[in-house]
């Protein structure tokens, strides 16, 4: 095999920010243009891929009281397929594993949401906080595997729907005696990952919960 790859990217963006006494927010984004050109120098053929990406973002902060704050953030991002996923090189080193390219593979887009609120009372030594993070993925890039009766596996990158990741972390603390505080915290999380095995959609759900109590 003899391949040549050229990649050209250009990007630019803008952002607007507003500041007030207790509130500030910003919004904007970046636009990126990426062009991939892959040449098979032995077969004298070429494949080209062009991606126009938009990366939006927004941020909101509110100081409700001197020790009470709220913030909400959003960020959008993409992940482009690699050249190997679109059109991999021939690899005959393992007769039980074959990787196939997918020229129709789309880029994935991630929506990332963050939420935070906290309150602290100095004189009472009391605190409460809550953080949440959610990532939703459109056209997630994952793998499709086909396995035959002899254990030979064919792997191909594909796009799927339904991937997400969510986690929450919160806590509450207060003084039970001079210089002695009691604190609680919790941390549930949810995650879904999808792939395909022998043509069947394979959904992996992971749920976990953590908590703590300390003095």
mmCIF file of C-alpha atoms in Angstrom:
data_model
loop_
_atom_site.group_PDB
_atom_site.id
_atom_site.type_symbol
_atom_site.label_atom_id
_atom_site.label_comp_id
_atom_site.label_asym_id
_atom_site.label_seq_id
_atom_site.Cartn_x
_atom_site.Cartn_y
_atom_site.Cartn_z
ATOM 1 C CA UNK A 1 0.000 0.000 0.000
ATOM 2 C CA UNK A 2 1.107 3.536 -0.681
ATOM 3 C CA UNK A 3 -1.141 6.400 0.408
ATOM 4 C CA UNK A 4 -0.732 10.137 0.583
ATOM 5 C CA UNK A 5 -2.973 12.340 2.755
ATOM 6 C CA UNK A 6 -3.399 16.122 2.697
ATOM 7 C CA UNK A 7 -5.396 17.918 5.399
ATOM 8 C CA UNK A 8 -6.206 21.634 5.315
ATOM 9 C CA UNK A 9 -8.152 23.373 8.097
ATOM 10 C CA UNK A 10 -9.247 26.971 8.617
ATOM 11 C CA UNK A 11 -11.218 28.385 11.526
ATOM 12 C CA UNK A 12 -12.494 31.666 12.912
ATOM 13 C CA UNK A 13 -14.929 32.766 15.584
ATOM 14 C CA UNK A 14 -16.555 35.540 17.559
ATOM 15 C CA UNK A 15 -17.849 36.027 21.075
ATOM 16 C CA UNK A 16 -20.009 38.649 22.788
ATOM 17 C CA UNK A 17 -19.852 39.245 26.527
ATOM 18 C CA UNK A 18 -22.123 41.326 28.764
ATOM 19 C CA UNK A 19 -21.224 42.226 32.363
ATOM 20 C CA UNK A 20 -23.629 43.621 34.933
ATOM 21 C CA UNK A 21 -23.407 44.058 38.694
ATOM 22 C CA UNK A 22 -24.647 40.554 39.542
ATOM 23 C CA UNK A 23 -25.044 38.926 36.126
ATOM 24 C CA UNK A 24 -22.656 38.244 33.279
ATOM 25 C CA UNK A 25 -23.179 36.129 30.213
ATOM 26 C CA UNK A 26 -21.483 35.416 26.933
ATOM 27 C CA UNK A 27 -22.332 33.652 23.713
ATOM 28 C CA UNK A 28 -20.620 32.979 20.432
ATOM 29 C CA UNK A 29 -18.920 30.251 18.517
ATOM 30 C CA UNK A 30 -16.310 29.146 16.033
ATOM 31 C CA UNK A 31 -16.659 27.990 12.444
ATOM 32 C CA UNK A 32 -14.108 25.535 11.097
ATOM 33 C CA UNK A 33 -13.596 24.204 7.581
ATOM 34 C CA UNK A 34 -11.614 20.997 7.165
ATOM 35 C CA UNK A 35 -10.727 19.340 3.851
ATOM 36 C CA UNK A 36 -9.196 15.846 3.621
ATOM 37 C CA UNK A 37 -7.704 14.478 0.414
ATOM 38 C CA UNK A 38 -6.485 10.878 0.405
ATOM 39 C CA UNK A 39 -4.639 9.501 -2.610
ATOM 40 C CA UNK A 40 -4.000 5.850 -3.332
ATOM 41 C CA UNK A 41 -0.712 6.211 -5.180
ATOM 42 C CA UNK A 42 -0.643 2.561 -6.273
ATOM 43 C CA UNK A 43 -4.176 2.481 -7.709
ATOM 44 C CA UNK A 44 -4.096 6.137 -8.854
ATOM 45 C CA UNK A 45 -7.392 6.971 -7.135
ATOM 46 C CA UNK A 46 -8.402 9.683 -4.668
ATOM 47 C CA UNK A 47 -11.049 10.249 -2.000
ATOM 48 C CA UNK A 48 -11.961 13.664 -0.634
ATOM 49 C CA UNK A 49 -13.978 14.691 2.421
ATOM 50 C CA UNK A 50 -15.024 18.206 3.414
ATOM 51 C CA UNK A 51 -16.438 19.148 6.826
ATOM 52 C CA UNK A 52 -17.903 22.497 7.849
ATOM 53 C CA UNK A 53 -18.117 22.603 11.640
ATOM 54 C CA UNK A 54 -19.915 24.977 13.983
ATOM 55 C CA UNK A 55 -18.821 25.092 17.627
ATOM 56 C CA UNK A 56 -21.418 27.132 19.568
ATOM 57 C CA UNK A 57 -20.940 28.125 23.190
ATOM 58 C CA UNK A 58 -22.838 30.062 25.857
ATOM 59 C CA UNK A 59 -22.145 30.918 29.480
ATOM 60 C CA UNK A 60 -24.401 32.460 32.147
ATOM 61 C CA UNK A 61 -23.313 33.458 35.677
ATOM 62 C CA UNK A 62 -25.526 34.979 38.369
ATOM 63 C CA UNK A 63 -24.330 36.121 41.784
ATOM 64 C CA UNK A 64 -27.663 35.913 43.589
ATOM 65 C CA UNK A 65 -26.112 36.990 46.894
ATOM 66 C CA UNK A 66 -22.477 37.570 47.905
ATOM 67 C CA UNK A 67 -22.071 33.863 48.773
ATOM 68 C CA UNK A 68 -24.749 32.387 46.483
ATOM 69 C CA UNK A 69 -23.885 31.732 42.855
ATOM 70 C CA UNK A 70 -25.524 30.080 39.851
ATOM 71 C CA UNK A 71 -23.864 29.202 36.537
ATOM 72 C CA UNK A 72 -25.084 27.482 33.361
ATOM 73 C CA UNK A 73 -22.786 26.597 30.472
ATOM 74 C CA UNK A 74 -23.220 25.053 27.052
ATOM 75 C CA UNK A 75 -20.562 23.981 24.612
ATOM 76 C CA UNK A 76 -20.901 22.228 21.268
ATOM 77 C CA UNK A 77 -18.084 20.233 19.709
ATOM 78 C CA UNK A 78 -17.502 17.749 16.908
ATOM 79 C CA UNK A 79 -15.301 14.720 16.358
ATOM 80 C CA UNK A 80 -14.347 13.950 12.789
ATOM 81 C CA UNK A 81 -13.763 10.426 11.461
ATOM 82 C CA UNK A 82 -10.134 9.515 11.025
ATOM 83 C CA UNK A 83 -8.672 8.657 7.654
ATOM 84 C CA UNK A 84 -8.280 5.056 8.850
ATOM 85 C CA UNK A 85 -12.005 4.846 9.670
ATOM 86 C CA UNK A 86 -13.009 6.277 6.297
ATOM 87 C CA UNK A 87 -10.610 4.216 4.174
ATOM 88 C CA UNK A 88 -8.111 2.153 6.159
ATOM 89 C CA UNK A 89 -4.863 0.799 4.821
ATOM 90 C CA UNK A 90 -4.709 -2.893 3.972
ATOM 91 C CA UNK A 91 -3.403 -4.927 6.912
ATOM 92 C CA UNK A 92 -2.874 -8.659 6.450
ATOM 93 C CA UNK A 93 -0.948 -9.249 9.669
ATOM 94 C CA UNK A 94 -3.904 -10.902 11.452
ATOM 95 C CA UNK A 95 -6.061 -13.356 9.437
ATOM 96 C CA UNK A 96 -8.698 -13.325 12.195
ATOM 97 C CA UNK A 97 -9.252 -9.562 12.135
ATOM 98 C CA UNK A 98 -10.241 -7.319 9.234
ATOM 99 C CA UNK A 99 -10.940 -3.595 9.411
ATOM 100 C CA UNK A 100 -13.213 -2.116 6.761
ATOM 101 C CA UNK A 101 -13.469 1.559 5.876
ATOM 102 C CA UNK A 102 -16.768 3.430 5.796
ATOM 103 C CA UNK A 103 -16.702 6.316 3.287
ATOM 104 C CA UNK A 104 -20.247 7.328 4.382
ATOM 105 C CA UNK A 105 -19.197 7.868 8.005
ATOM 106 C CA UNK A 106 -20.452 11.196 9.422
ATOM 107 C CA UNK A 107 -18.819 13.339 12.055
ATOM 108 C CA UNK A 108 -20.300 13.165 15.551
ATOM 109 C CA UNK A 109 -21.568 16.212 17.442
ATOM 110 C CA UNK A 110 -21.474 16.578 21.229
ATOM 111 C CA UNK A 111 -23.783 18.846 23.249
ATOM 112 C CA UNK A 112 -22.230 19.538 26.664
ATOM 113 C CA UNK A 113 -24.424 21.155 29.355
ATOM 114 C CA UNK A 114 -23.096 22.152 32.784
ATOM 115 C CA UNK A 115 -25.070 23.444 35.771
ATOM 116 C CA UNK A 116 -23.741 24.641 39.110
ATOM 117 C CA UNK A 117 -25.339 26.304 42.125
ATOM 118 C CA UNK A 118 -23.756 26.901 45.505
ATOM 119 C CA UNK A 119 -24.569 28.742 48.716
ATOM 120 C CA UNK A 120 -22.341 29.330 51.728
ATOM 121 C CA UNK A 121 -23.252 31.036 54.974
ATOM 122 C CA UNK A 122 -20.079 32.096 56.736
ATOM 123 C CA UNK A 123 -21.465 32.842 60.205
ATOM 124 C CA UNK A 124 -23.416 29.584 60.377
ATOM 125 C CA UNK A 125 -20.695 27.590 58.571
ATOM 126 C CA UNK A 126 -23.402 26.099 56.374
ATOM 127 C CA UNK A 127 -22.879 25.136 52.746
ATOM 128 C CA UNK A 128 -24.915 23.546 49.971
ATOM 129 C CA UNK A 129 -23.897 22.885 46.368
ATOM 130 C CA UNK A 130 -25.102 21.017 43.300
ATOM 131 C CA UNK A 131 -23.212 20.275 40.072
ATOM 132 C CA UNK A 132 -24.652 18.525 37.016
ATOM 133 C CA UNK A 133 -23.117 17.633 33.668
ATOM 134 C CA UNK A 134 -24.894 16.188 30.623
ATOM 135 C CA UNK A 135 -23.321 15.182 27.294
ATOM 136 C CA UNK A 136 -25.598 14.192 24.391
ATOM 137 C CA UNK A 137 -23.972 12.802 21.255
ATOM 138 C CA UNK A 138 -25.505 12.921 17.787
ATOM 139 C CA UNK A 139 -24.179 10.477 15.165
ATOM 140 C CA UNK A 140 -21.799 8.942 17.683
ATOM 141 C CA UNK A 141 -18.896 7.117 16.018
ATOM 142 C CA UNK A 142 -18.728 3.555 17.272
ATOM 143 C CA UNK A 143 -17.956 0.066 15.958
ATOM 144 C CA UNK A 144 -19.894 -2.645 14.165
ATOM 145 C CA UNK A 145 -18.374 -6.093 14.560
ATOM 146 C CA UNK A 146 -19.269 -9.215 12.639
ATOM 147 C CA UNK A 147 -17.925 -12.470 14.068
ATOM 148 C CA UNK A 148 -18.215 -15.758 12.179
ATOM 149 C CA UNK A 149 -18.237 -19.345 13.498
ATOM 150 C CA UNK A 150 -14.438 -19.563 13.270
ATOM 151 C CA UNK A 151 -13.928 -16.458 15.402
ATOM 152 C CA UNK A 152 -12.876 -14.203 12.541
ATOM 153 C CA UNK A 153 -13.925 -10.612 13.172
ATOM 154 C CA UNK A 154 -14.721 -7.832 10.704
ATOM 155 C CA UNK A 155 -14.730 -4.343 12.223
ATOM 156 C CA UNK A 156 -16.192 -1.166 10.702
ATOM 157 C CA UNK A 157 -16.758 2.311 12.154
ATOM 158 C CA UNK A 158 -20.431 3.400 11.998
ATOM 159 C CA UNK A 159 -22.717 6.136 13.332
ATOM 160 C CA UNK A 160 -25.313 5.353 15.994
ATOM 161 C CA UNK A 161 -27.936 7.224 18.015
ATOM 162 C CA UNK A 162 -28.579 7.217 21.733
ATOM 163 C CA UNK A 163 -25.188 7.788 23.377
ATOM 164 C CA UNK A 164 -25.213 10.025 26.453
ATOM 165 C CA UNK A 165 -23.359 10.638 29.705
ATOM 166 C CA UNK A 166 -24.874 12.266 32.808
ATOM 167 C CA UNK A 167 -23.469 12.817 36.267
ATOM 168 C CA UNK A 168 -24.614 14.739 39.311
ATOM 169 C CA UNK A 169 -22.712 15.740 42.420
ATOM 170 C CA UNK A 170 -24.173 17.552 45.398
ATOM 171 C CA UNK A 171 -23.487 18.126 49.039
ATOM 172 C CA UNK A 172 -24.706 19.735 52.241
ATOM 173 C CA UNK A 173 -22.719 20.677 55.313
ATOM 174 C CA UNK A 174 -23.380 22.414 58.612
ATOM 175 C CA UNK A 175 -21.779 23.018 61.990
ATOM 176 C CA UNK A 176 -22.768 20.620 64.787
ATOM 177 C CA UNK A 177 -20.376 22.093 67.373
ATOM 178 C CA UNK A 178 -17.790 24.889 67.408
ATOM 179 C CA UNK A 179 -15.224 24.071 64.701
ATOM 180 C CA UNK A 180 -16.928 20.727 63.981
ATOM 181 C CA UNK A 181 -18.885 20.245 60.737
ATOM 182 C CA UNK A 182 -21.022 17.402 59.430
ATOM 183 C CA UNK A 183 -21.122 16.955 55.657
ATOM 184 C CA UNK A 184 -23.133 14.781 53.265
ATOM 185 C CA UNK A 185 -22.570 14.277 49.533
ATOM 186 C CA UNK A 186 -24.175 12.253 46.731
ATOM 187 C CA UNK A 187 -23.021 11.453 43.197
ATOM 188 C CA UNK A 188 -25.274 9.453 40.836
ATOM 189 C CA UNK A 189 -24.280 8.932 37.198
ATOM 190 C CA UNK A 190 -25.872 7.449 34.055
ATOM 191 C CA UNK A 191 -24.122 6.431 30.850
ATOM 192 C CA UNK A 192 -25.278 4.775 27.624
ATOM 193 C CA UNK A 193 -22.975 3.403 24.941
ATOM 194 C CA UNK A 194 -24.281 1.776 21.750
ATOM 195 C CA UNK A 195 -22.505 -0.469 19.248
ATOM 196 C CA UNK A 196 -23.501 -3.234 16.836
ATOM 197 C CA UNK A 197 -22.604 -6.938 16.979
ATOM 198 C CA UNK A 198 -23.553 -9.271 14.112
ATOM 199 C CA UNK A 199 -26.127 -6.775 12.872
ATOM 200 C CA UNK A 200 -27.823 -6.400 16.265
ATOM 201 C CA UNK A 201 -27.925 -3.119 18.168
ATOM 202 C CA UNK A 202 -26.062 -3.611 21.460
ATOM 203 C CA UNK A 203 -26.971 -1.109 24.196
ATOM 204 C CA UNK A 204 -24.766 -0.826 27.280
ATOM 205 C CA UNK A 205 -26.312 1.066 30.205
ATOM 206 C CA UNK A 206 -24.172 1.910 33.202
ATOM 207 C CA UNK A 207 -25.761 3.311 36.360
ATOM 208 C CA UNK A 208 -23.859 4.109 39.512
ATOM 209 C CA UNK A 209 -24.436 5.930 42.780
ATOM 210 C CA UNK A 210 -21.957 7.250 45.259
ATOM 211 C CA UNK A 211 -22.386 8.995 48.574
ATOM 212 C CA UNK A 212 -20.435 10.099 51.568
ATOM 213 C CA UNK A 213 -20.725 11.246 55.160
ATOM 214 C CA UNK A 214 -17.833 12.845 56.948
ATOM 215 C CA UNK A 215 -17.036 15.083 59.911
#
